[in-house]
Amino acid sequence: LVLTQSPGILSLSPGVRATLSCRASQSVSSSYLAWYQQKPGQAPRLLIYGTSNRATGIPDRFSGSGSGTDFTLTVSRLEPEDFAVYYCQYYDYSPGITFGPGTRVDLK
Amino acid sequence: EVHLSESGGGFVQPGGSLRLSCAASGFSFSTYAMSWVRQAPGKGLEWVASIIGSGDTTYYADSVKGRFTISRDNSKNTLFLRMSSLRTEDTALYYCAKSLFYGDFWDWGQGTLVTVSS
């Protein structure tokens, strides 16, 4: 299983909507698709699990959707603290645990 | 509060060995699957290995299978990663992570750096 994320870099201004894409090389279960946020010098943080469920403490401006091979993370209105790298991930016993290459959200 | 603290990283020559530890606190350690995830300098995340709560079953990425061994001591709330036949491409920050299911990484340590170089 290969996960592809697009775009590689997203340059946006605070307050706008961000849409990040994750595409799987084969159809996967939406129960095991997650998104993580990582800021420089920090460990990753789980944002979304099971495609659309927000992890504990995650603001509701973050939302996830998708099915089959196409999944999306949306940040409804970018806050200054949201500029970071975002990884999608698939986790299941088969075909195993895989991360996408990441999308960096930069301040425009 | 969940706390994960990795240690054991360092500098090692190619072909060498190293053992990483992850001390856990703030939760019932033996209940949860634990994993190692690594990140090469300036690169993305790569899952390395996972072990279920009892320690009976382990899973490995193809890139480390046969060279790395994940284990745990539930009496000491500690996760281990024994790394042997190390290669330069194993150079990375190694994180331990806690799952609720398997592979859903809810909690992370701050990582320990492994550098493989001659």
PDB file of C-alpha atoms in Angstrom, chain A residues 1 3 29-36 44-51 55 87-100, chain B residues 31-38 45-53 57-61 70 72 79 95-108:
ATOM      1  CA  LEU A   1       0.000   0.000   0.000  1.00  0.00           C
ATOM      2  CA  LEU A   3      -0.169   6.683   0.283  1.00  0.00           C
ATOM      3  CA  SER A  29     -11.069   0.651   4.977  1.00  0.00           C
ATOM      4  CA  SER A  30     -12.095   4.088   6.170  1.00  0.00           C
ATOM      5  CA  SER A  31     -11.919   2.746   9.733  1.00  0.00           C
ATOM      6  CA  TYR A  32      -8.129   2.868   9.723  1.00  0.00           C
ATOM      7  CA  LEU A  33      -7.180   6.149   8.056  1.00  0.00           C
ATOM      8  CA  ALA A  34      -5.623   8.798  10.294  1.00  0.00           C
ATOM      9  CA  TRP A  35      -4.094  12.254  10.055  1.00  0.00           C
ATOM     10  CA  TYR A  36      -1.244  13.682  12.132  1.00  0.00           C
ATOM     11  CA  PRO A  44       3.584  14.205  15.726  1.00  0.00           C
ATOM     12  CA  ARG A  45       0.092  14.685  17.140  1.00  0.00           C
ATOM     13  CA  LEU A  46      -2.924  12.591  16.194  1.00  0.00           C
ATOM     14  CA  LEU A  47      -5.654  14.790  14.720  1.00  0.00           C
ATOM     15  CA  ILE A  48      -8.113  12.428  13.045  1.00  0.00           C
ATOM     16  CA  TYR A  49      -8.681   8.674  13.260  1.00  0.00           C
ATOM     17  CA  GLY A  50     -11.096   6.456  11.398  1.00  0.00           C
ATOM     18  CA  THR A  51     -11.195   9.015   8.559  1.00  0.00           C
ATOM     19  CA  ALA A  55      -8.866  12.893  18.547  1.00  0.00           C
ATOM     20  CA  TYR A  87       0.735  13.216   7.418  1.00  0.00           C
ATOM     21  CA  CYS A  88      -1.955  10.759   6.497  1.00  0.00           C
ATOM     22  CA  GLN A  89      -1.550   7.190   7.703  1.00  0.00           C
ATOM     23  CA  TYR A  90      -3.189   3.846   7.192  1.00  0.00           C
ATOM     24  CA  TYR A  91      -3.081   1.394  10.050  1.00  0.00           C
ATOM     25  CA  ASP A  92      -4.270  -2.199   9.928  1.00  0.00           C
ATOM     26  CA  TYR A  93      -2.778  -5.628  10.465  1.00  0.00           C
ATOM     27  CA  SER A  94      -2.804  -6.100   6.711  1.00  0.00           C
ATOM     28  CA  PRO A  95      -1.353  -4.481   4.694  1.00  0.00           C
ATOM     29  CA  GLY A  96       0.351  -2.902   7.704  1.00  0.00           C
ATOM     30  CA  ILE A  97       1.086   0.634   8.850  1.00  0.00           C
ATOM     31  CA  THR A  98       1.984   3.211   6.232  1.00  0.00           C
ATOM     32  CA  PHE A  99       2.461   6.960   6.305  1.00  0.00           C
ATOM     33  CA  GLY A 100       2.115   9.351   3.418  1.00  0.00           C
TER      34      GLY A 100
ATOM     35  CA  THR B  31      -3.217  -3.081  28.107  1.00  0.00           C
ATOM     36  CA  TYR B  32      -1.980  -1.231  25.056  1.00  0.00           C
ATOM     37  CA  ALA B  33      -0.089  -1.998  21.882  1.00  0.00           C
ATOM     38  CA  MET B  34       3.132  -0.047  21.590  1.00  0.00           C
ATOM     39  CA  SER B  35       5.204   0.843  18.577  1.00  0.00           C
ATOM     40  CA  TRP B  36       8.399   2.438  17.321  1.00  0.00           C
ATOM     41  CA  VAL B  37       8.220   5.040  14.571  1.00  0.00           C
ATOM     42  CA  ARG B  38      11.276   6.734  13.121  1.00  0.00           C
ATOM     43  CA  LEU B  45       7.544   9.325   9.326  1.00  0.00           C
ATOM     44  CA  GLU B  46       8.264   5.608   8.959  1.00  0.00           C
ATOM     45  CA  TRP B  47       6.660   2.907  11.075  1.00  0.00           C
ATOM     46  CA  VAL B  48       9.261   0.448  12.389  1.00  0.00           C
ATOM     47  CA  ALA B  49       7.635  -2.155  14.636  1.00  0.00           C
ATOM     48  CA  SER B  50       4.683  -2.840  16.929  1.00  0.00           C
ATOM     49  CA  ILE B  51       3.931  -5.207  19.796  1.00  0.00           C
ATOM     50  CA  ILE B  52       0.585  -6.051  21.340  1.00  0.00           C
ATOM     51  CA  GLY B  53      -0.090  -5.558  25.049  1.00  0.00           C
ATOM     52  CA  THR B  57       2.683 -10.846  18.883  1.00  0.00           C
ATOM     53  CA  THR B  58       4.998  -8.499  17.034  1.00  0.00           C
ATOM     54  CA  TYR B  59       4.932  -6.786  13.664  1.00  0.00           C
ATOM     55  CA  TYR B  60       7.778  -5.292  11.642  1.00  0.00           C
ATOM     56  CA  ALA B  61       8.326  -3.098   8.638  1.00  0.00           C
ATOM     57  CA  ILE B  70      10.710  -5.195  19.570  1.00  0.00           C
ATOM     58  CA  ARG B  72       8.396  -5.167  26.303  1.00  0.00           C
ATOM     59  CA  LEU B  79       9.305  -0.926  25.709  1.00  0.00           C
ATOM     60  CA  TYR B  95       9.846   7.666  18.688  1.00  0.00           C
ATOM     61  CA  CYS B  96       7.875   5.266  20.833  1.00  0.00           C
ATOM     62  CA  ALA B  97       4.126   5.574  20.537  1.00  0.00           C
ATOM     63  CA  LYS B  98       1.039   4.193  22.271  1.00  0.00           C
ATOM     64  CA  SER B  99      -1.992   2.888  20.396  1.00  0.00           C
ATOM     65  CA  LEU B 100      -5.607   2.363  21.386  1.00  0.00           C
ATOM     66  CA  PHE B 101      -6.166  -0.119  18.576  1.00  0.00           C
ATOM     67  CA  TYR B 102      -3.074  -0.936  16.541  1.00  0.00           C
ATOM     68  CA  GLY B 103      -1.155   1.678  14.675  1.00  0.00           C
ATOM     69  CA  ASP B 104      -3.304   4.600  15.784  1.00  0.00           C
ATOM     70  CA  PHE B 105      -0.669   6.577  17.621  1.00  0.00           C
ATOM     71  CA  TRP B 106      -2.395   8.632  20.292  1.00  0.00           C
ATOM     72  CA  ASP B 107       0.622   9.396  22.428  1.00  0.00           C
ATOM     73  CA  TRP B 108       4.265   9.897  21.503  1.00  0.00           C
TER      74      TRP B 108
END
